[in-house]
Amino acid sequence: MQLTAQFLLSAVSAAQFPARGAPEIAFLGRSNVGKSSLLNSLVGEKAAKVSSTPGRTRAINFFALLDGKQRRKLVFADLPGYGYAKISKSISATWPAFIEPYLAERETLALCVCLVDANVPPRPNDRQLLDWLRSAGREFVVVATKADRLSGNERTRNLAALKRELELDEILPVSAKTGYGVRELWRRIEEAGTRDAGTS
Ligand code: GDP
């Protein structure tokens, strides 16, 4: 399906979330993990630019994905990157307060795409985020970014380590630079969106 992205709004409180409609896909990861670049390869430069604009990096940026007849098929929610430093009881002390309620309560949220860097060991807040999503009963897929930086052997080794440390059955390697894995990620996103639409 050919979809085009249209920026909807930047929300800095729950009151500003768009009206619930099409299934939503949330994108999460630490700052610098490659989230803007991946969004760029999924839906085009416009979305990535909006999300990295100063002032919008602390907001949830919502994008509608429209089909050829301008119908809203999916909504992408680009969440602020979580910080490196302080860990608290929440997923990240550096996250604004409305993020966790979004993840916990948003009825139309169909899938969380969680990004970790394929080149570095997972950080405690990556682990914390996944544990939190598990306890909240949220469906998620973990994507290992910047996979192009690794040789075949290194990639296999790093992915195995990430799977073990994050207790995952699978992890999806991607590269925004080469496009590796992007088609498979799209397939997963569409599957989640379709399943959600079918049951509601
Ligand atoms: P964000 O803060 O998570 O939005 O991260 P960005 O998308 O801005 O990327 C952070 C840095 O990683 C930038 O220097 C990018 O050029 C680099 N980067 C992002 N994706 C890739 C990738 O797939 N391959 C490589 N080699 N570098 C990447």
XYZ file of N, CA, C and O in Angstrom, residues 13-199:
748
model
N 0.461 17.801 26.048
C -0.370 17.348 27.166
C -1.424 16.414 26.589
O -1.686 16.426 25.376
N -2.037 15.614 27.474
C -3.022 14.638 27.010
C -4.212 15.313 26.332
O -4.819 14.765 25.420
N -4.524 16.543 26.772
C -5.667 17.260 26.197
C -5.457 17.562 24.716
O -6.423 17.789 23.978
N -4.200 17.559 24.289
C -3.912 17.911 22.888
C -3.820 16.703 21.953
O -3.587 16.881 20.760
N -3.966 15.498 22.478
C -3.892 14.338 21.588
C -4.979 14.432 20.525
O -6.084 14.911 20.802
N -4.706 13.955 19.304
C -5.747 14.012 18.277
C -6.912 13.084 18.628
O -6.748 12.146 19.405
N -8.078 13.370 18.057
C -9.238 12.502 18.267
C -8.854 11.081 17.864
O -8.117 10.878 16.910
N -9.368 10.112 18.624
C -9.014 8.727 18.318
C -9.666 8.303 17.006
O -10.827 8.616 16.750
N -8.895 7.587 16.192
C -9.430 7.147 14.913
C -8.658 5.943 14.415
O -8.764 4.854 14.976
N -7.808 6.151 13.418
C -7.024 5.062 12.822
C -6.060 4.470 13.862
O -5.678 5.148 14.816
N -5.675 3.203 13.677
C -4.713 2.570 14.587
C -3.405 3.363 14.655
O -2.924 3.848 13.635
N -2.861 3.467 15.862
C -1.637 4.250 16.050
C -0.422 3.359 16.268
O -0.517 2.300 16.887
N 0.698 3.811 15.740
C 1.981 3.134 15.905
C 2.907 4.122 16.599
O 3.132 5.223 16.089
N 3.425 3.749 17.777
C 4.305 4.654 18.526
C 5.763 4.277 18.288
O 6.100 3.096 18.213
N 6.617 5.284 18.177
C 8.062 5.077 17.981
C 8.803 5.588 19.203
O 8.656 6.742 19.589
N 9.607 4.698 19.794
C 10.281 5.016 21.051
C 11.753 4.644 21.000
O 12.113 3.627 20.401
N 12.576 5.448 21.674
C 13.993 5.104 21.761
C 14.769 6.207 22.432
O 14.276 7.331 22.570
N 15.989 5.884 22.854
C 16.835 6.905 23.468
C 17.221 7.944 22.431
O 17.266 7.650 21.237
N 17.534 9.146 22.916
C 17.995 10.202 22.018
C 19.196 9.687 21.222
O 20.037 8.974 21.770
N 19.248 10.023 19.955
C 20.366 9.673 19.090
C 20.374 8.216 18.595
O 21.320 7.776 17.955
N 19.319 7.468 18.898
C 19.283 6.056 18.494
C 19.083 5.908 16.978
O 19.343 4.847 16.403
N 18.610 7.005 16.349
C 18.360 6.947 14.905
C 16.876 6.988 14.567
O 16.459 6.567 13.482
N 16.075 7.540 15.477
C 14.618 7.529 15.294
C 14.191 8.436 14.132
O 13.386 8.022 13.305
N 14.738 9.650 14.086
C 14.370 10.552 12.979
C 14.765 9.953 11.640
O 14.002 10.017 10.666
N 15.946 9.359 11.592
C 16.416 8.771 10.332
C 15.517 7.607 9.900
O 15.203 7.459 8.718
N 15.108 6.799 10.855
C 14.245 5.669 10.507
C 12.868 6.152 10.041
O 12.335 5.655 9.038
N 12.332 7.152 10.746
C 11.040 7.726 10.311
C 11.159 8.275 8.889
O 10.261 8.101 8.069
N 12.281 8.901 8.651
C 12.556 9.434 7.325
C 12.496 8.339 6.262
O 11.847 8.495 5.217
N 13.119 7.188 6.539
C 13.087 6.140 5.520
C 11.735 5.437 5.466
O 11.364 4.869 4.445
N 10.950 5.495 6.550
C 9.614 4.896 6.503
C 8.618 5.782 5.754
O 7.832 5.295 4.952
N 8.642 7.071 6.034
C 7.575 7.924 5.490
C 8.042 9.203 4.815
O 7.227 10.010 4.385
N 9.337 9.431 4.771
C 9.796 10.623 4.067
C 10.286 11.707 4.988
O 9.946 11.758 6.166
N 11.085 12.554 4.409
C 11.855 13.539 5.143
C 11.014 14.484 5.997
O 11.430 14.914 7.051
N 9.817 14.800 5.510
C 9.004 15.804 6.181
C 8.739 15.431 7.649
O 8.915 16.245 8.555
N 8.363 14.182 7.854
C 8.047 13.720 9.201
C 9.265 13.843 10.108
O 9.172 14.312 11.243
N 10.414 13.419 9.611
C 11.621 13.447 10.421
C 12.004 14.877 10.775
O 12.419 15.164 11.888
N 11.826 15.775 9.835
C 12.193 17.188 10.079
C 11.318 17.801 11.167
O 11.813 18.444 12.074
N 10.025 17.562 11.067
C 9.101 18.101 12.080
C 9.505 17.596 13.457
O 9.592 18.357 14.416
N 9.790 16.299 13.545
C 10.057 15.688 14.844
C 11.348 16.168 15.470
O 11.515 16.085 16.677
N 12.296 16.647 14.676
C 13.553 17.094 15.273
C 13.622 18.621 15.398
O 14.638 19.166 15.793
N 12.523 19.312 15.069
C 12.475 20.765 15.234
C 12.519 21.110 16.720
O 11.772 20.519 17.498
N 13.395 22.051 17.122
C 13.439 22.430 18.550
C 12.040 22.808 19.044
O 11.280 23.451 18.338
N 11.705 22.387 20.240
C 10.367 22.664 20.763
C 9.431 21.490 20.515
O 8.491 21.273 21.262
N 9.733 20.741 19.467
C 8.886 19.574 19.190
C 9.546 18.283 19.643
O 8.966 17.220 19.540
N 10.775 18.398 20.110
C 11.472 17.190 20.540
C 10.986 16.713 21.911
O 11.271 15.598 22.303
N 10.255 17.575 22.642
C 9.707 17.171 23.945
C 8.218 16.846 23.833
O 7.544 16.633 24.829
N 7.707 16.866 22.616
C 6.279 16.630 22.389
C 6.074 15.251 21.757
O 7.026 14.632 21.293
N 4.822 14.785 21.754
C 4.504 13.657 20.883
C 4.057 14.259 19.552
O 3.124 15.061 19.502
N 4.774 13.918 18.491
C 4.422 14.423 17.164
C 3.593 13.373 16.430
O 4.033 12.236 16.266
N 2.397 13.756 16.019
C 1.480 12.815 15.358
C 1.458 13.062 13.850
O 1.377 14.213 13.404
N 1.498 11.974 13.094
C 1.412 12.031 11.635
C 0.325 11.087 11.152
O 0.232 9.956 11.630
N -0.466 11.544 10.207
C -1.448 10.649 9.583
C -0.802 10.031 8.355
O -0.056 10.694 7.636
N -1.069 8.754 8.135
C -0.618 8.084 6.920
C -1.845 7.892 6.034
O -2.785 7.184 6.409
N -1.819 8.555 4.883
C -2.992 8.608 4.013
C -2.807 7.714 2.789
O -1.703 7.641 2.235
N -3.879 7.061 2.378
C -3.807 6.281 1.139
C -4.091 7.205 -0.051
O -4.249 8.428 0.113
N -4.157 6.635 -1.242
C -4.318 7.431 -2.468
C -5.611 8.229 -2.496
O -5.726 9.225 -3.210
N -6.597 7.788 -1.692
C -7.877 8.515 -1.657
C -7.957 9.443 -0.446
O -9.053 9.826 -0.023
N -6.793 9.745 0.126
C -6.694 10.658 1.279
C -7.410 10.117 2.523
O -7.812 10.884 3.398
N -7.571 8.797 2.581
C -8.167 8.214 3.785
C -7.060 7.927 4.794
O -5.992 7.460 4.425
N -7.351 8.183 6.071
C -6.362 7.982 7.122
C -6.291 6.509 7.486
O -7.222 5.964 8.077
N -5.188 5.846 7.110
C -5.061 4.406 7.359
C -4.385 4.119 8.697
O -4.709 3.154 9.374
N -3.410 4.942 9.033
C -2.633 4.756 10.263
C -2.267 6.120 10.819
O -2.300 7.116 10.079
N -1.913 6.155 12.088
C -1.330 7.363 12.666
C -0.009 6.963 13.320
O 0.056 5.967 14.044
N 1.059 7.694 13.016
C 2.353 7.474 13.669
C 2.489 8.481 14.805
O 2.211 9.667 14.604
N 2.903 7.997 15.960
C 3.154 8.869 17.107
C 4.633 8.798 17.427
O 5.136 7.746 17.853
N 5.335 9.879 17.169
C 6.777 9.931 17.433
C 6.992 10.498 18.819
O 6.750 11.672 19.057
N 7.430 9.646 19.744
C 7.586 10.067 21.135
C 8.958 10.687 21.368
O 9.911 10.336 20.678
N 9.064 11.587 22.360
C 10.369 12.198 22.630
C 11.410 11.136 22.962
O 11.080 10.130 23.596
N 12.646 11.363 22.549
C 13.722 10.442 22.908
C 13.938 10.482 24.412
O 13.892 11.551 24.999
N 14.123 9.322 25.017
C 14.368 9.360 26.461
C 15.854 9.505 26.734
O 16.692 9.134 25.932
N 16.177 10.045 27.922
C 17.532 10.501 28.210
C 18.487 9.383 28.578
O 18.108 8.231 28.698
N 19.719 9.763 28.727
C 20.761 8.793 29.053
C 20.911 8.612 30.557
O 21.297 7.562 31.017
N 20.667 9.699 31.287
C 21.208 9.775 32.635
C 20.318 9.175 33.708
O 20.461 8.012 34.069
N 19.379 9.968 34.147
C 18.711 9.656 35.398
C 17.636 8.587 35.235
O 16.771 8.697 34.392
N 17.686 7.601 36.061
C 16.652 6.575 36.057
C 15.804 6.766 37.314
O 16.320 7.007 38.383
N 14.520 6.672 37.143
C 13.664 6.751 38.332
C 12.659 5.624 38.223
O 12.822 4.716 37.419
N 11.615 5.710 38.992
C 10.586 4.674 38.916
C 9.877 4.719 37.575
O 9.403 3.721 37.081
N 9.781 5.895 37.015
C 9.184 5.985 35.683
C 10.218 5.490 34.673
O 11.370 5.261 35.015
N 9.807 5.329 33.410
C 10.720 4.795 32.402
C 11.941 5.697 32.289
O 13.063 5.252 32.233
N 11.727 6.970 32.251
C 12.829 7.904 32.209
C 12.422 9.179 32.927
O 11.388 9.759 32.640
N 13.275 9.599 33.853
C 12.978 10.817 34.612
C 12.958 12.036 33.702
O 12.423 13.072 34.059
N 13.559 11.910 32.547
C 13.634 13.064 31.646
C 12.412 13.158 30.737
O 12.295 14.077 29.950
N 11.529 12.202 30.849
C 10.333 12.225 30.011
C 9.229 13.091 30.601
O 8.986 13.029 31.810
N 8.531 13.852 29.778
C 7.378 14.598 30.303
C 6.318 13.646 30.859
O 6.229 12.494 30.437
N 5.529 14.169 31.785
C 4.590 13.337 32.535
C 3.472 12.718 31.702
O 2.880 11.718 32.101
N 3.179 13.271 30.529
C 2.041 12.752 29.767
C 2.393 11.547 28.894
O 1.522 10.967 28.261
N 3.672 11.158 28.874
C 4.078 10.056 27.989
C 3.556 8.709 28.499
O 2.999 7.917 27.739
N 3.759 8.456 29.789
C 3.326 7.154 30.300
C 1.816 6.956 30.213
O 1.369 5.887 29.809
N 1.013 7.983 30.570
C -0.436 7.814 30.355
C -0.789 7.533 28.897
O -1.697 6.752 28.616
N -0.052 8.156 27.975
C -0.325 7.869 26.557
C -0.126 6.382 26.291
O -0.987 5.714 25.714
N 1.003 5.852 26.737
C 1.319 4.442 26.484
C 0.385 3.506 27.243
O 0.068 2.418 26.782
N -0.042 3.929 28.419
C -0.881 3.060 29.240
C -2.333 3.069 28.786
O -3.005 2.038 28.799
N -2.817 4.233 28.341
C -4.271 4.381 28.209
C -4.799 4.569 26.796
O -5.995 4.462 26.574
N -3.941 4.874 25.850
C -4.433 5.205 24.516
C -5.080 3.972 23.869
O -4.383 3.002 23.531
N -6.377 3.992 23.665
C -7.086 2.807 23.167
C -6.677 2.439 21.750
O -6.675 1.275 21.374
N -6.353 3.438 20.939
C -6.070 3.168 19.524
C -4.611 2.781 19.270
O -4.237 2.532 18.131
N -3.798 2.714 20.329
C -2.385 2.351 20.146
C -2.269 0.862 19.816
O -2.581 0.008 20.626
N -1.820 0.560 18.592
C -1.801 -0.827 18.116
C -0.433 -1.486 18.274
O -0.341 -2.709 18.435
N 0.635 -0.697 18.204
C 1.979 -1.282 18.243
C 2.990 -0.229 18.686
O 2.919 0.926 18.256
N 3.938 -0.659 19.536
C 5.060 0.221 19.893
C 6.299 -0.285 19.170
O 6.655 -1.463 19.288
N 6.937 0.571 18.420
C 8.196 0.235 17.754
C 9.310 0.793 18.635
O 9.445 2.011 18.786
N 10.072 -0.113 19.278
C 11.107 0.303 20.232
C 12.473 0.178 19.581
O 12.846 -0.903 19.121
N 13.201 1.283 19.537
C 14.485 1.304 18.851
C 15.643 1.162 19.834
O 15.689 1.869 20.843
N 16.570 0.247 19.529
C 17.833 0.185 20.266
C 18.951 0.193 19.220
O 18.747 -0.240 18.084
N 20.111 0.679 19.603
C 21.247 0.754 18.682
C 21.899 -0.622 18.581
O 22.277 -1.211 19.594
N 22.035 -1.131 17.349
C 22.618 -2.454 17.144
C 24.091 -2.499 17.532
O 24.653 -3.566 17.749
N 24.714 -1.322 17.652
C 26.162 -1.249 17.871
C 26.580 -1.173 19.333
O 27.762 -1.240 19.635
N 25.605 -0.942 20.205
C 25.972 -0.782 21.618
C 25.101 -1.685 22.490
O 23.970 -2.007 22.124
N 25.628 -2.104 23.657
C 24.807 -2.927 24.543
C 23.591 -2.134 25.013
O 23.651 -0.900 25.053
N 22.502 -2.803 25.353
C 21.317 -2.076 25.803
C 21.605 -1.335 27.112
O 22.427 -1.767 27.898
N 20.910 -0.213 27.292
C 21.077 0.578 28.511
C 19.940 0.232 29.464
O 18.901 -0.264 29.023
N 20.134 0.532 30.746
C 19.079 0.197 31.711
C 17.712 0.768 31.330
O 16.693 0.112 31.529
N 17.691 1.977 30.733
C 16.352 2.513 30.433
C 15.689 1.839 29.231
O 14.471 1.847 29.114
N 16.480 1.196 28.349
C 15.857 0.380 27.292
C 15.131 -0.808 27.939
O 14.004 -1.146 27.603
N 15.836 -1.438 28.849
C 15.303 -2.591 29.548
C 14.044 -2.209 30.346
O 13.027 -2.898 30.338
N 14.164 -1.044 30.986
C 13.056 -0.545 31.799
C 11.804 -0.277 30.941
O 10.691 -0.597 31.334
N 12.033 0.299 29.782
C 10.910 0.577 28.882
C 10.215 -0.722 28.484
O 8.986 -0.830 28.543
N 11.000 -1.741 28.096
C 10.385 -2.995 27.648
C 9.654 -3.693 28.791
O 8.559 -4.227 28.602
N 10.261 -3.668 29.981
C 9.588 -4.279 31.136
C 8.265 -3.569 31.401
O 7.253 -4.192 31.706
N 8.309 -2.252 31.258
C 7.106 -1.470 31.491
C 6.026 -1.814 30.464
O 4.861 -2.010 30.802
N 6.422 -1.917 29.191
C 5.439 -2.248 28.140
C 4.866 -3.646 28.358
O 3.679 -3.885 28.147
N 5.716 -4.558 28.797
C 5.242 -5.921 29.091
C 4.194 -5.883 30.198
O 3.142 -6.505 30.079
N 4.498 -5.144 31.261
C 3.546 -5.136 32.380
C 2.259 -4.401 32.002
O 1.200 -4.682 32.533
N 2.370 -3.474 31.063
C 1.165 -2.761 30.604
C 0.395 -3.584 29.557
O -0.689 -3.185 29.130
N 0.970 -4.703 29.117
C 0.305 -5.556 28.127
C 0.306 -4.962 26.730
O -0.557 -5.293 25.913
N 1.282 -4.103 26.447
C 1.357 -3.477 25.126
C 2.121 -4.350 24.134
O 3.160 -4.910 24.472
N 1.607 -4.425 22.930
C 2.330 -5.131 21.884
C 3.493 -4.262 21.411
O 3.331 -3.056 21.218
N 4.674 -4.873 21.268
C 5.808 -4.091 20.770
C 6.700 -4.928 19.863
O 6.660 -6.157 19.909
N 7.476 -4.234 19.037
C 8.511 -4.881 18.244
C 9.795 -4.093 18.498
O 9.775 -2.863 18.574
N 10.905 -4.813 18.718
C 12.172 -4.131 18.972
C 13.003 -4.140 17.700
O 13.172 -5.174 17.042
N 13.486 -2.952 17.348
C 14.222 -2.747 16.115
C 15.653 -2.361 16.491
O 15.855 -1.510 17.362
N 16.643 -2.987 15.872
C 18.052 -2.644 16.128
C 18.543 -1.751 14.994
O 18.637 -2.184 13.845
N 18.843 -0.491 15.331
C 19.156 0.518 14.308
C 20.632 0.509 13.918
O 21.464 -0.073 14.603
N 20.930 1.172 12.819
C 22.300 1.382 12.305
C 23.017 0.059 12.050
O 24.229 -0.068 12.279
N 22.251 -0.946 11.607
C 22.815 -2.284 11.384
C 23.886 -2.274 10.291
O 24.741 -3.161 10.247
N 23.870 -1.253 9.425
C 24.876 -1.172 8.346
C 26.290 -1.001 8.879
O 27.264 -1.272 8.179
N 26.426 -0.549 10.133
C 27.762 -0.330 10.692
C 28.455 -1.626 11.088
O 29.622 -1.614 11.463
N 27.733 -2.738 11.036
C 28.286 -4.005 11.512
C 28.507 -4.983 10.368
O 27.725 -5.040 9.426
N 29.576 -5.767 10.480
C 29.800 -6.851 9.516
C 28.838 -7.984 9.859
O 28.223 -7.987 10.921
N 28.727 -8.947 8.965
C 27.807 -10.067 9.166
C 27.973 -10.745 10.506
O 26.995 -10.950 11.237
N 29.244 -11.070 10.862
C 29.508 -11.770 12.121
C 29.183 -10.929 13.336
O 28.558 -11.391 14.287
N 29.608 -9.670 13.268
C 29.338 -8.754 14.387
C 27.837 -8.586 14.579
O 27.337 -8.536 15.687
N 27.166 -8.485 13.471
C 25.715 -8.276 13.536
C 25.050 -9.454 14.240
O 24.230 -9.274 15.142
N 25.416 -10.649 13.821
C 24.837 -11.842 14.441
C 25.111 -11.858 15.937
O 24.208 -12.112 16.747
N 26.350 -11.543 16.298
C 26.749 -11.578 17.707
C 25.990 -10.508 18.512
O 25.435 -10.798 19.565
N 25.971 -9.289 17.988
C 25.302 -8.203 18.724
C 23.803 -8.433 18.867
O 23.230 -8.168 19.911
N 23.195 -8.923 17.804
C 21.746 -9.159 17.873
C 21.437 -10.245 18.896
O 20.468 -10.138 19.647
N 22.282 -11.273 18.937
C 22.068 -12.352 19.908
C 22.196 -11.806 21.327
O 21.401 -12.146 22.212
N 23.193 -10.918 21.543
C 23.397 -10.339 22.882
C 22.205 -9.459 23.276
O 21.718 -9.524 24.407
N 21.732 -8.672 22.332
C 20.580 -7.801 22.630
C 19.348 -8.636 22.963
O 18.608 -8.329 23.892
N 19.137 -9.678 22.204
C 17.976 -10.549 22.458
C 18.053 -11.159 23.852
O 17.073 -11.208 24.586
N 19.250 -11.615 24.181
C 19.423 -12.264 25.485
C 19.194 -11.247 26.604
O 18.434 -11.487 27.533
N 19.856 -10.098 26.480
C 19.805 -9.131 27.580
C 18.440 -8.466 27.725
O 18.049 -8.073 28.813
N 17.735 -8.348 26.618
C 16.410 -7.717 26.690
C 15.286 -8.763 26.758
O 14.109 -8.415 26.741
N 15.688 -10.038 26.804
C 14.731 -11.156 26.872
C 13.697 -11.104 25.758
O 12.497 -11.038 25.995
N 14.207 -11.139 24.528
C 13.333 -11.043 23.361
C 13.391 -12.324 22.542
O 14.439 -12.966 22.465
N 12.288 -12.666 21.905
C 12.289 -13.790 20.967
C 12.863 -13.354 19.632
O 13.450 -14.136 18.900
N 12.640 -12.109 19.304
C 13.175 -11.618 18.035
C 13.508 -10.157 18.106
O 12.987 -9.416 18.930
N 14.415 -9.769 17.230
C 14.782 -8.360 17.107
C 14.988 -8.107 15.614
O 15.496 -8.970 14.901
N 14.547 -6.965 15.173
C 14.543 -6.692 13.735
C 15.678 -5.722 13.386
O 15.622 -4.555 13.781
N 16.734 -6.177 12.703
C 17.793 -5.243 12.332
C 17.354 -4.328 11.193
O 16.719 -4.790 10.240
N 17.650 -3.034 11.312
C 17.306 -2.086 10.248
C 18.469 -1.128 10.018
O 19.322 -0.948 10.887
N 18.474 -0.528 8.853
C 19.394 0.569 8.572
C 18.659 1.637 7.777
O 18.142 1.356 6.703
N 18.634 2.842 8.338
C 18.022 3.953 7.609
C 18.936 4.345 6.450
O 18.487 4.876 5.441
N 20.204 4.039 6.605
C 21.190 4.435 5.597
C 21.057 3.590 4.331
O 21.088 4.120 3.226
N 20.909 2.282 4.484
C 20.841 1.404 3.303
C 19.416 0.944 2.993
O 19.165 0.377 1.939
N 18.491 1.140 3.931
C 17.124 0.664 3.731
C 16.925 -0.782 4.174
O 15.814 -1.314 4.116
N 18.004 -1.378 4.677
C 17.932 -2.765 5.138
C 16.873 -2.917 6.235
O 16.847 -2.137 7.190
N 15.970 -3.892 6.083
C 14.977 -4.184 7.128
C 13.750 -3.285 7.140
O 12.794 -3.553 7.856
N 13.778 -2.219 6.334
C 12.679 -1.246 6.397
C 11.370 -1.847 5.854
O 10.292 -1.633 6.411
N 11.508 -2.642 4.800
C 10.313 -3.269 4.229
C 9.662 -4.242 5.227
O 8.442 -4.294 5.367
N 10.511 -4.986 5.934
C 10.003 -5.926 6.937
C 9.311 -5.163 8.082
O 8.254 -5.577 8.569
N 9.891 -4.033 8.466
C 9.258 -3.232 9.519
C 7.897 -2.716 9.052
O 6.919 -2.758 9.801
N 7.817 -2.262 7.803
C 6.537 -1.809 7.260
C 5.500 -2.939 7.322
O 4.342 -2.731 7.639
N 5.964 -4.155 6.985
C 5.054 -5.293 6.990
C 4.465 -5.491 8.395
O 3.269 -5.704 8.575
N 5.316 -5.374 9.406
C 4.869 -5.548 10.790
C 3.895 -4.442 11.207
O 2.923 -4.675 11.919
N 4.186 -3.234 10.764
C 3.335 -2.092 11.104
C 1.949 -2.272 10.462
O 0.919 -2.104 11.113
N 1.942 -2.650 9.190
C 0.657 -2.817 8.498
C -0.144 -3.962 9.098
O -1.363 -3.882 9.227
N 0.557 -5.018 9.481
C -0.096 -6.163 10.104
C -0.788 -5.736 11.410
O -1.958 -6.053 11.635
N -0.070 -4.986 12.230
C -0.642 -4.522 13.511
C -1.827 -3.589 13.257
O -2.854 -3.679 13.926
N -1.687 -2.708 12.279
C -2.753 -1.762 11.963
C -4.000 -2.454 11.446
O -5.126 -2.126 11.816
N -3.803 -3.463 10.627
C -4.931 -4.189 10.043
C -5.646 -5.029 11.095
O -6.862 -5.051 11.174
N -4.824 -5.669 11.940
C -5.404 -6.529 12.978
C -6.274 -5.694 13.907
O -7.365 -6.063 14.280
N -5.741 -4.510 14.252
C -6.461 -3.631 15.166
C -7.789 -3.190 14.564
O -8.816 -3.200 15.206
N -7.728 -2.797 13.283
C -8.945 -2.323 12.619
C -9.984 -3.442 12.549
O -11.184 -3.217 12.675
N -9.483 -4.679 12.381
C -10.379 -5.819 12.239
C -11.125 -6.168 13.510
O -12.208 -6.741 13.456
N -10.546 -5.834 14.662
C -11.167 -6.252 15.913
C -11.989 -5.143 16.564
O -12.709 -5.381 17.508
